[in-house]
Tab-separated table of N, CA and C in Angstrom:
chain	number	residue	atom	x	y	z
A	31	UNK	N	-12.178	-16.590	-107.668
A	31	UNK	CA	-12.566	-17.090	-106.371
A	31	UNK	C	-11.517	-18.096	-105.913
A	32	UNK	N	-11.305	-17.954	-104.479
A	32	UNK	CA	-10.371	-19.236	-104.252
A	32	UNK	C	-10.550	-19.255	-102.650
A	33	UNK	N	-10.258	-20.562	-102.281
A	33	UNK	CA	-10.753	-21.261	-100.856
A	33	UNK	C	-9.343	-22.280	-100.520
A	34	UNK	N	-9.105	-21.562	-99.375
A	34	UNK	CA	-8.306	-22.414	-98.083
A	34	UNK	C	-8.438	-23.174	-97.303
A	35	UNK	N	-8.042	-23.819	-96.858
A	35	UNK	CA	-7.990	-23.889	-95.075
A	35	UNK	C	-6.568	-24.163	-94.800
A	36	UNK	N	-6.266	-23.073	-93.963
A	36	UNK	CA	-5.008	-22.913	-93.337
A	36	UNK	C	-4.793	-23.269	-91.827
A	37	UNK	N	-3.818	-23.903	-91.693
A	37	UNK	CA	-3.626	-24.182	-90.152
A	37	UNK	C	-3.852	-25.572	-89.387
A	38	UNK	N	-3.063	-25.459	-88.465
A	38	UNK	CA	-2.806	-27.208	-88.132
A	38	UNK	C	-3.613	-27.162	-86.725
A	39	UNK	N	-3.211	-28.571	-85.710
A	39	UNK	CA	-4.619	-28.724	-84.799
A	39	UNK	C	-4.812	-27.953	-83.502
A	40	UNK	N	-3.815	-27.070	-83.471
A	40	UNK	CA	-4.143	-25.931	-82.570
A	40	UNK	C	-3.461	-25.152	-82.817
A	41	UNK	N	-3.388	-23.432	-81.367
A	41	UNK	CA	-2.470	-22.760	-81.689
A	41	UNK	C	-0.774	-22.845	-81.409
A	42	UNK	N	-0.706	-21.945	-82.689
A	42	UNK	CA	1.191	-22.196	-82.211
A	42	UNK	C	1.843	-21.258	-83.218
A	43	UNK	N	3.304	-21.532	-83.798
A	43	UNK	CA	3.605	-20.532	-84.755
A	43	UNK	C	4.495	-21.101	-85.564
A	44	UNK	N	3.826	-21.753	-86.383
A	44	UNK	CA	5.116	-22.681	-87.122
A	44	UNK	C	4.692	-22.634	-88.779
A	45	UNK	N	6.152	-22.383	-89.437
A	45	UNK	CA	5.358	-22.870	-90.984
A	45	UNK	C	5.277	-23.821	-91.766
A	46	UNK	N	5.149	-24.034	-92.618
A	46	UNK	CA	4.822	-24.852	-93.825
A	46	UNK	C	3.693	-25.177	-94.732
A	47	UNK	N	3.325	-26.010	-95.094
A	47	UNK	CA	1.952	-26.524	-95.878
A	47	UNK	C	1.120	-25.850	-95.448
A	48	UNK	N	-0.217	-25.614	-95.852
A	48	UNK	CA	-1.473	-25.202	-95.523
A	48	UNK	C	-1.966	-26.169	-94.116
A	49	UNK	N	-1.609	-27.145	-94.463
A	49	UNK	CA	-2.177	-28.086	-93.343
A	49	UNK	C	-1.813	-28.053	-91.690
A	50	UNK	N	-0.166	-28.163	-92.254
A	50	UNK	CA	0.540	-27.697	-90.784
A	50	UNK	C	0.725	-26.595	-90.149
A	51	UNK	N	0.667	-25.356	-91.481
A	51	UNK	CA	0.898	-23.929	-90.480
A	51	UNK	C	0.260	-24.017	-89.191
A	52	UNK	N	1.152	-23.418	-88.589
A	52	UNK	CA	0.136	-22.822	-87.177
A	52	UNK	C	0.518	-21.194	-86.870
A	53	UNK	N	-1.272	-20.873	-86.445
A	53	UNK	CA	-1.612	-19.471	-86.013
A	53	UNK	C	-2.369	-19.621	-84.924
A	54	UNK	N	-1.781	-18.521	-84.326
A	54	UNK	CA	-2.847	-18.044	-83.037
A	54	UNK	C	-3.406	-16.673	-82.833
A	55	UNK	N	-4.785	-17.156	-83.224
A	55	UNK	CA	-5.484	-16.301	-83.186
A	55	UNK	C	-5.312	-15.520	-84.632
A	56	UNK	N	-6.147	-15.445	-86.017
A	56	UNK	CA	-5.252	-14.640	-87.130
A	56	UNK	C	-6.738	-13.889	-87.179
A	57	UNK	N	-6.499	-12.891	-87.379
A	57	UNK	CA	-7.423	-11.828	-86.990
A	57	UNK	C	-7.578	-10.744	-88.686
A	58	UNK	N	-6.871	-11.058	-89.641
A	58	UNK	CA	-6.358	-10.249	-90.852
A	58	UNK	C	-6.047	-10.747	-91.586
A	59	UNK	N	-6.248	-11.083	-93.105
A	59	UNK	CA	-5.985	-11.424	-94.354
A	59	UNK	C	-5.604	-10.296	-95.383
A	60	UNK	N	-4.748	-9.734	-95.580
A	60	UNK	CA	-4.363	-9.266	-97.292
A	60	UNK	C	-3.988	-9.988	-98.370
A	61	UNK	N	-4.588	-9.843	-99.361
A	61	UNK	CA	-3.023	-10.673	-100.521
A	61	UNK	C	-2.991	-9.674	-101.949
A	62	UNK	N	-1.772	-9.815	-101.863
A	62	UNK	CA	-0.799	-9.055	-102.995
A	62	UNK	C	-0.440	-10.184	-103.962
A	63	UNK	N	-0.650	-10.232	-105.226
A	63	UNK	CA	0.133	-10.846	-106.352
A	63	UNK	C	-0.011	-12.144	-105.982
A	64	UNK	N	0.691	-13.068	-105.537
A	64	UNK	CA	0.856	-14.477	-105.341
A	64	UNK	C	0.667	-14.697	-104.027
A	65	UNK	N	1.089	-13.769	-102.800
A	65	UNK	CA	1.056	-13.772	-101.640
A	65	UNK	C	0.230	-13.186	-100.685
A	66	UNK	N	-0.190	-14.173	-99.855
A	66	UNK	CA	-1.532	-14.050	-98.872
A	66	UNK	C	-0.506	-13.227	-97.673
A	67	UNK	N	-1.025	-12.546	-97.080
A	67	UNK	CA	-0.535	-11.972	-95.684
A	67	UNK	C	-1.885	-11.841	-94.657
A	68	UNK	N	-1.001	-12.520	-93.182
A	68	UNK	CA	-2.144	-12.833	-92.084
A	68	UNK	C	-1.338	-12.662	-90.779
A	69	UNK	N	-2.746	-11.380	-90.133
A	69	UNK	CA	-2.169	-10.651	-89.144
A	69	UNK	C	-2.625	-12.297	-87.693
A	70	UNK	N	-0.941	-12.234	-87.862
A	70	UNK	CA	-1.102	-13.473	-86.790
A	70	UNK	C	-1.144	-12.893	-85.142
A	71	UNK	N	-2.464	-12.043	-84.943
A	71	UNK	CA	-2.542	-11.355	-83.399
A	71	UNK	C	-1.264	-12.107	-82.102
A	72	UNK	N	-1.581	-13.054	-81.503
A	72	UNK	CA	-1.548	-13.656	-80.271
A	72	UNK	C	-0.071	-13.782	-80.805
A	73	UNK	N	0.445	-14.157	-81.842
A	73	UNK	CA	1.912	-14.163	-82.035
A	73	UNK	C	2.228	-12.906	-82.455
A	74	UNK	N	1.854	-11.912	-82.448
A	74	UNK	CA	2.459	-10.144	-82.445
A	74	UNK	C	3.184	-10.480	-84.040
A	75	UNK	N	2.546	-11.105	-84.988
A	75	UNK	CA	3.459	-11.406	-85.997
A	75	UNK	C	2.429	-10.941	-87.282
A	76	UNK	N	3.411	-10.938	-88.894
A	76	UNK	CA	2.421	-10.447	-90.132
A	76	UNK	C	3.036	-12.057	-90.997
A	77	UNK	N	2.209	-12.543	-91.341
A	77	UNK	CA	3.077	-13.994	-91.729
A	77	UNK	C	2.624	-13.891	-93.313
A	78	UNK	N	3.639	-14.470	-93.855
A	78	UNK	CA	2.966	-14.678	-95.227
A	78	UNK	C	3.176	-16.544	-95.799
A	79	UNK	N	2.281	-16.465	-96.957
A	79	UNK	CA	1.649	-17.662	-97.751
A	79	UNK	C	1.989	-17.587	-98.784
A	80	UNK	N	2.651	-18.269	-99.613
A	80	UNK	CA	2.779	-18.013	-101.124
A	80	UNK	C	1.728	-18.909	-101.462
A	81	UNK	N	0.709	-18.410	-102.364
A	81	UNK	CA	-0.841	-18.727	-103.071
A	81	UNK	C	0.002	-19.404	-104.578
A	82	UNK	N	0.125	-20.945	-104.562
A	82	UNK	CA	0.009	-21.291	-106.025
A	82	UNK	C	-1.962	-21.472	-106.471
A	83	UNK	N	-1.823	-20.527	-107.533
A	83	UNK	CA	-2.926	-20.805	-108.389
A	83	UNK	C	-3.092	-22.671	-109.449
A	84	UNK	N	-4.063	-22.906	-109.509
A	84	UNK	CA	-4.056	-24.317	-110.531
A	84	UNK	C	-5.874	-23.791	-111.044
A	85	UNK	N	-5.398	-24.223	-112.229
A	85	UNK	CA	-6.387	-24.388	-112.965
A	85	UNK	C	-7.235	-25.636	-113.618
């Protein structure tokens, strides 16, 4: 099991940290191996996340 919150205080399209990303509008989640992928609609974009695990 594992829990996010992704994304900063509105929309936009920028990366970094979990905190600051910005999406508009993300409409889609996959993840493969280490990496989250999110269909970022309103930005016509497929963005990805590298997922560190901690135990």
């Amino acid at each position: 099991m594992f829990k996010f919150i992704i994304g900063g205080k509105g929309p936009g399209f920028k990366d970094g940290r979990f905190s600051d990303a910005e999406f508009s509008s993300p409409q889609g989640l996959a993840i493969h191996g280490y990496i989250l992928y999110v269909a970022d609609t309103n930005n016509h974009a497929i963005r990805k996340v590298r997922v560190i695990c901690q135990t």
